[in-house]
Coordinates of C-alpha atoms in Angstrom, one line a residue:
M1 CA 23.7 -248.4 -91.3
E2 CA 26.7 -246.4 -92.6
T3 CA 27.2 -248.8 -95.5
A4 CA 23.6 -248.2 -96.6
C5 CA 24.0 -244.4 -96.2
T6 CA 27.1 -244.5 -98.4
N7 CA 26.1 -247.0 -101.1
V8 CA 22.3 -246.5 -101.6
A9 CA 21.3 -243.2 -103.2
G10 CA 19.0 -241.2 -101.0
F11 CA 19.2 -243.5 -98.0
R12 CA 20.9 -241.0 -95.7
E13 CA 18.2 -238.5 -96.3
L14 CA 15.5 -241.1 -95.7
Y15 CA 17.2 -242.2 -92.5
E16 CA 17.4 -238.6 -91.2
K17 CA 13.7 -238.1 -91.9
F18 CA 13.0 -241.5 -90.3
R19 CA 15.0 -240.5 -87.2
Q20 CA 13.1 -237.3 -86.8
K21 CA 9.7 -239.0 -87.1
I22 CA 10.7 -241.7 -84.6
T23 CA 11.8 -239.0 -82.1
V24 CA 8.6 -237.0 -82.6
A25 CA 6.5 -240.1 -82.2
G26 CA 8.1 -240.6 -78.7
R27 CA 9.8 -243.9 -79.6
G28 CA 13.1 -244.8 -77.9
E29 CA 16.6 -245.1 -79.2
S30 CA 16.3 -248.9 -79.4
T31 CA 13.3 -248.6 -81.7
L32 CA 15.2 -246.3 -84.0
R33 CA 18.2 -248.6 -83.9
N34 CA 16.2 -251.7 -84.7
Y35 CA 14.0 -250.2 -87.4
S36 CA 16.9 -248.4 -89.1
H37 CA 19.0 -251.6 -89.1
H38 CA 16.3 -253.6 -90.9
L39 CA 15.6 -250.9 -93.4
A40 CA 19.3 -250.6 -94.2
K41 CA 19.5 -254.4 -94.7
L42 CA 16.6 -254.2 -97.2
A43 CA 18.1 -251.2 -99.0
L44 CA 21.4 -252.9 -99.4
H45 CA 19.7 -256.1 -100.6
F46 CA 17.9 -254.2 -103.5
N47 CA 20.4 -251.3 -103.8
D48 CA 17.3 -249.1 -103.6
L49 CA 15.2 -247.2 -101.1
P50 CA 12.7 -249.4 -99.2
T51 CA 9.9 -247.1 -100.2
Q52 CA 10.8 -247.5 -103.9
V53 CA 11.0 -251.2 -104.0
D54 CA 8.3 -253.0 -106.0
P55 CA 5.6 -254.7 -103.9
E56 CA 6.3 -258.1 -105.4
Q57 CA 10.0 -257.8 -104.5
I58 CA 9.0 -256.8 -100.9
N59 CA 7.0 -260.0 -100.6
D60 CA 9.9 -262.0 -101.9
Y61 CA 12.2 -260.4 -99.5
L62 CA 9.9 -261.0 -96.5
Y63 CA 9.7 -264.7 -97.6
L64 CA 13.5 -264.8 -97.7
V65 CA 13.7 -263.2 -94.2
K66 CA 11.2 -265.7 -92.9
Q67 CA 13.2 -268.6 -94.2
Q68 CA 16.6 -267.4 -93.0
H69 CA 15.6 -266.1 -89.6
N70 CA 13.1 -268.8 -88.5
T71 CA 13.7 -268.3 -84.8
P72 CA 11.1 -269.1 -82.1
S73 CA 10.2 -265.4 -81.6
D74 CA 10.6 -264.4 -85.3
S75 CA 12.0 -261.2 -84.0
Y76 CA 14.0 -260.4 -87.2
F77 CA 10.9 -260.8 -89.3
K78 CA 8.7 -258.8 -87.0
F79 CA 11.1 -255.8 -86.9
T80 CA 11.4 -255.9 -90.7
V81 CA 7.6 -255.6 -91.0
Y82 CA 7.3 -253.0 -88.2
A83 CA 10.0 -250.8 -89.9
L84 CA 8.4 -251.0 -93.3
R85 CA 5.0 -250.1 -91.8
F86 CA 6.5 -247.0 -90.1
A87 CA 8.4 -246.0 -93.3
Y88 CA 5.3 -246.3 -95.5
R89 CA 3.2 -244.2 -93.1
M90 CA 6.0 -241.6 -93.0
E91 CA 6.1 -241.3 -96.8
G92 CA 2.3 -241.4 -97.1
L93 CA 2.3 -244.8 -98.8
R94 CA -0.6 -246.3 -96.9
D95 CA -2.5 -247.0 -100.2
K96 CA 0.6 -248.6 -101.8
R97 CA -0.3 -252.2 -102.9
I98 CA 1.9 -253.9 -100.3
E99 CA 0.0 -256.2 -98.0
L100 CA 2.3 -256.5 -95.0
P101 CA 1.5 -259.5 -92.8
S102 CA -0.2 -259.0 -89.5
I103 CA 2.1 -260.0 -86.5
K104 CA 0.5 -262.4 -84.1
R105 CA 1.3 -262.1 -80.5
D106 CA 3.4 -264.9 -79.0
K107 CA 1.1 -266.9 -76.8
R108 CA 3.7 -269.2 -75.3
L109 CA 4.2 -269.0 -71.6
P110 CA 7.4 -267.3 -70.4
V111 CA 10.3 -269.3 -69.1
V112 CA 10.6 -269.0 -65.3
L113 CA 13.4 -270.0 -63.0
S114 CA 12.9 -271.9 -59.7
R115 CA 14.0 -270.2 -56.5
E116 CA 16.9 -272.7 -56.2
E117 CA 18.0 -271.8 -59.8
V118 CA 17.9 -268.1 -58.9
R119 CA 20.1 -268.8 -55.8
R120 CA 22.6 -270.7 -57.9
L121 CA 22.6 -268.0 -60.6
L122 CA 23.2 -265.2 -58.0
K123 CA 26.1 -267.2 -56.4
A124 CA 27.8 -268.1 -59.7
P125 CA 29.5 -264.8 -60.8
K126 CA 33.0 -264.3 -59.7
L127 CA 32.8 -260.5 -60.0
L128 CA 30.7 -258.5 -57.5
K129 CA 29.6 -256.3 -60.4
H130 CA 27.9 -259.2 -62.1
R131 CA 26.3 -260.5 -58.9
V132 CA 24.8 -257.1 -58.2
L133 CA 23.8 -256.7 -61.9
I134 CA 21.9 -260.0 -61.9
G135 CA 20.5 -259.2 -58.4
L136 CA 18.9 -256.0 -59.8
L137 CA 17.5 -257.7 -62.9
Y138 CA 15.8 -260.4 -60.7
G139 CA 15.3 -258.5 -57.5
C140 CA 13.7 -255.4 -59.1
G141 CA 12.3 -256.9 -62.3
L142 CA 14.3 -254.6 -64.6
R143 CA 14.5 -254.7 -68.4
C144 CA 18.0 -254.8 -69.9
F145 CA 18.1 -251.2 -70.9
E146 CA 16.7 -250.1 -67.5
V147 CA 19.5 -251.7 -65.6
R148 CA 22.0 -250.1 -68.0
N149 CA 20.5 -246.7 -67.5
L150 CA 20.7 -246.7 -63.7
K151 CA 22.7 -244.0 -61.9
I152 CA 23.8 -243.9 -58.2
S153 CA 21.3 -241.2 -57.6
D154 CA 18.5 -243.6 -58.5
L155 CA 19.3 -245.6 -55.3
D156 CA 17.4 -244.6 -52.1
F157 CA 19.0 -246.8 -49.4
D158 CA 17.1 -245.1 -46.6
R159 CA 13.7 -245.9 -48.1
R160 CA 15.1 -249.1 -49.7
M161 CA 13.6 -248.1 -53.1
L162 CA 15.0 -247.9 -56.6
H163 CA 13.9 -245.1 -59.0
V164 CA 13.6 -246.6 -62.5
R165 CA 13.7 -243.6 -64.9
Q166 CA 12.1 -243.5 -68.4
G167 CA 11.3 -247.1 -68.7
K168 CA 9.4 -248.5 -71.6
G169 CA 6.7 -246.0 -72.7
K170 CA 8.8 -243.2 -71.1
K171 CA 7.3 -244.0 -67.6
D172 CA 9.2 -243.6 -64.3
R173 CA 8.4 -246.0 -61.4
Y174 CA 9.7 -247.0 -58.0
V175 CA 10.4 -250.6 -57.0
P176 CA 11.5 -252.0 -53.6
L177 CA 15.2 -252.8 -53.0
S178 CA 15.9 -255.9 -50.8
A179 CA 18.2 -255.6 -47.8
I180 CA 20.8 -258.0 -49.1
L181 CA 20.9 -256.3 -52.5
S182 CA 21.3 -252.9 -50.8
R183 CA 24.3 -254.3 -48.9
G184 CA 25.7 -255.6 -52.2
L185 CA 25.2 -252.4 -54.0
K186 CA 27.0 -250.4 -51.2
A187 CA 29.9 -252.8 -51.4
Y188 CA 30.1 -252.6 -55.2
I189 CA 29.9 -248.7 -55.2
E190 CA 32.7 -248.6 -52.5
A191 CA 34.9 -251.0 -54.5
E192 CA 34.3 -249.9 -58.1
K193 CA 33.4 -246.2 -57.5
P194 CA 31.2 -245.9 -60.7
S195 CA 30.8 -242.4 -62.1
A196 CA 28.3 -241.5 -64.8
W197 CA 26.3 -244.7 -64.6
L198 CA 25.9 -247.4 -61.9
F199 CA 27.4 -249.9 -64.4
N200 CA 30.0 -248.3 -66.6
G201 CA 31.3 -249.9 -69.8
R202 CA 34.8 -251.0 -70.5
E203 CA 37.3 -248.5 -72.0
Q204 CA 37.2 -250.1 -75.4
E205 CA 33.4 -250.1 -75.4
I206 CA 33.4 -246.4 -74.6
N207 CA 36.1 -245.3 -77.1
G208 CA 36.4 -248.1 -79.5
R209 CA 33.3 -247.5 -81.6
A210 CA 31.0 -244.6 -82.2
G211 CA 27.3 -244.5 -81.7
G212 CA 25.0 -247.5 -81.4
D213 CA 25.1 -249.5 -78.2
F214 CA 28.7 -248.5 -77.3
D215 CA 28.8 -245.6 -74.9
S216 CA 29.8 -245.0 -71.3
R217 CA 27.1 -247.3 -70.1
Y218 CA 27.7 -251.1 -69.6
S219 CA 26.8 -252.5 -73.0
Q220 CA 23.8 -254.7 -73.8
R221 CA 26.3 -257.4 -74.9
G222 CA 28.1 -257.0 -71.6
V223 CA 24.9 -257.7 -69.7
Q224 CA 24.0 -260.6 -71.9
W225 CA 27.5 -262.1 -71.5
A226 CA 27.4 -261.8 -67.7
L227 CA 24.1 -263.6 -67.5
K228 CA 25.2 -266.3 -70.0
Q229 CA 28.3 -267.0 -68.1
A230 CA 26.5 -267.1 -64.8
K231 CA 23.9 -269.5 -66.3
K232 CA 26.6 -271.8 -67.5
D233 CA 28.5 -271.8 -64.2
A234 CA 25.2 -272.3 -62.3
G235 CA 24.4 -275.4 -64.4
I236 CA 21.0 -274.0 -65.5
T237 CA 19.8 -275.8 -68.6
K238 CA 16.6 -273.7 -69.3
D239 CA 16.5 -271.6 -72.4
M240 CA 16.8 -268.2 -70.7
T241 CA 17.5 -264.6 -71.6
V242 CA 18.0 -261.4 -69.6
H243 CA 14.2 -260.9 -69.8
T244 CA 13.7 -264.3 -68.1
L245 CA 14.7 -262.8 -64.8
R246 CA 11.9 -260.2 -65.2
H247 CA 9.4 -263.0 -65.9
T248 CA 10.8 -264.8 -62.8
Y249 CA 10.5 -261.7 -60.7
A250 CA 6.8 -261.3 -61.5
T251 CA 6.0 -265.0 -61.2
H252 CA 7.7 -265.3 -57.8
L253 CA 5.8 -262.2 -56.5
L254 CA 2.5 -263.8 -57.6
E255 CA 3.4 -267.0 -55.9
E256 CA 4.1 -265.1 -52.7
G257 CA 0.6 -263.5 -52.8
L258 CA 1.2 -260.1 -54.3
D259 CA -1.9 -258.9 -56.3
I260 CA -1.7 -258.5 -60.1
M261 CA -2.4 -254.7 -60.2
T262 CA 0.5 -254.0 -57.9
I263 CA 2.8 -256.2 -60.0
K264 CA 1.6 -254.3 -63.1
E265 CA 2.8 -251.1 -61.5
L266 CA 6.1 -252.6 -60.4
L267 CA 6.8 -253.9 -63.9
G268 CA 5.8 -250.6 -65.5
H269 CA 3.2 -252.3 -67.8
E270 CA 0.9 -250.0 -69.7
C271 CA -1.8 -252.6 -70.1
I272 CA -3.0 -255.1 -67.5
D273 CA -3.3 -257.7 -70.3
T274 CA 0.5 -257.9 -70.5
T275 CA 0.7 -258.7 -66.8
M276 CA -2.1 -261.3 -66.9
V277 CA 0.1 -263.9 -68.5
Y278 CA 1.6 -264.5 -65.0
L279 CA -1.7 -265.5 -63.5
H280 CA -1.3 -269.1 -64.6
V281 CA 1.2 -269.7 -61.7
A282 CA -0.4 -268.4 -58.6
Q283 CA -3.4 -267.0 -56.8
S284 CA -3.4 -263.3 -56.1
G285 CA -3.7 -261.7 -52.7
R286 CA -3.4 -258.3 -51.1
V287 CA 0.0 -257.9 -49.4
R288 CA 2.6 -255.1 -49.0
P289 CA 5.0 -254.8 -52.0
F290 CA 8.4 -256.4 -51.4
S291 CA 11.5 -257.6 -53.2
P292 CA 11.6 -261.4 -53.8
L293 CA 15.2 -261.3 -52.8
D294 CA 14.1 -260.9 -49.2
R295 CA 12.3 -264.2 -49.4
L296 CA 15.5 -265.9 -50.6
Y297 CA 17.6 -264.4 -47.8
P298 CA 15.1 -263.7 -45.0
M299 CA 17.9 -263.1 -42.4
A300 CA 19.5 -260.3 -44.3
E301 CA 17.6 -257.5 -42.4

């Protein structure tokens, strides 16, 4: 980002305008970071502002991105297109002759861990911090940024509830805490004595780099590394990410009989269609909300 601001004339001003528009539109920091990163890459490639590049060159660039980043999710390509769309709207270039491709929704079913795989995953980490971290991701169905944003004040041990603040779409929600996870959290807090955040970053992450993902919170890379190491030690061969634990949370709740509307609220989904993908694995029923960790360790009460 800084390289583009320094080397491409006018990019810093474009970025500042872009940042303001993103903020006013109610988008999160991750959206700003992702969109800006892809616009900066494009600007450096052409040594020109993305909004000034010829339509033919844009199409050639998108073809190049598609060839170089042909991943299963096509996430790099998607964010490049999304960023360009937002920039064009911002600059009033909707009528510019650039036909950006429509992005098709990924219709593949999510990867889901078995209960035995979850048990092995929770047992694998050597550090209590990592066991609790993975326990929250699975046991509460959290997104990566949501677990990073947790504070001690978000934990209600008396009611056994977790307050998830400003999730996706700027929505707060409450999710149940299991008994065994509550015990683990209390032990972790007593041992580690976290301050600003429930999971603080390492000193070099806090002071080593400015801006971006490196602040006093546990970094996104740190969360990903902890899960990757646990997956390896647990001998799990499925292609999984941090979000796989959220998919597994929803699927296991469905298999235990929790209804789809309650799961929608627990996940913080805006639209029921997003939650419906989990219906392929279980029949729905009307039961009281609970954490799936309680089913793994029923004697923890």
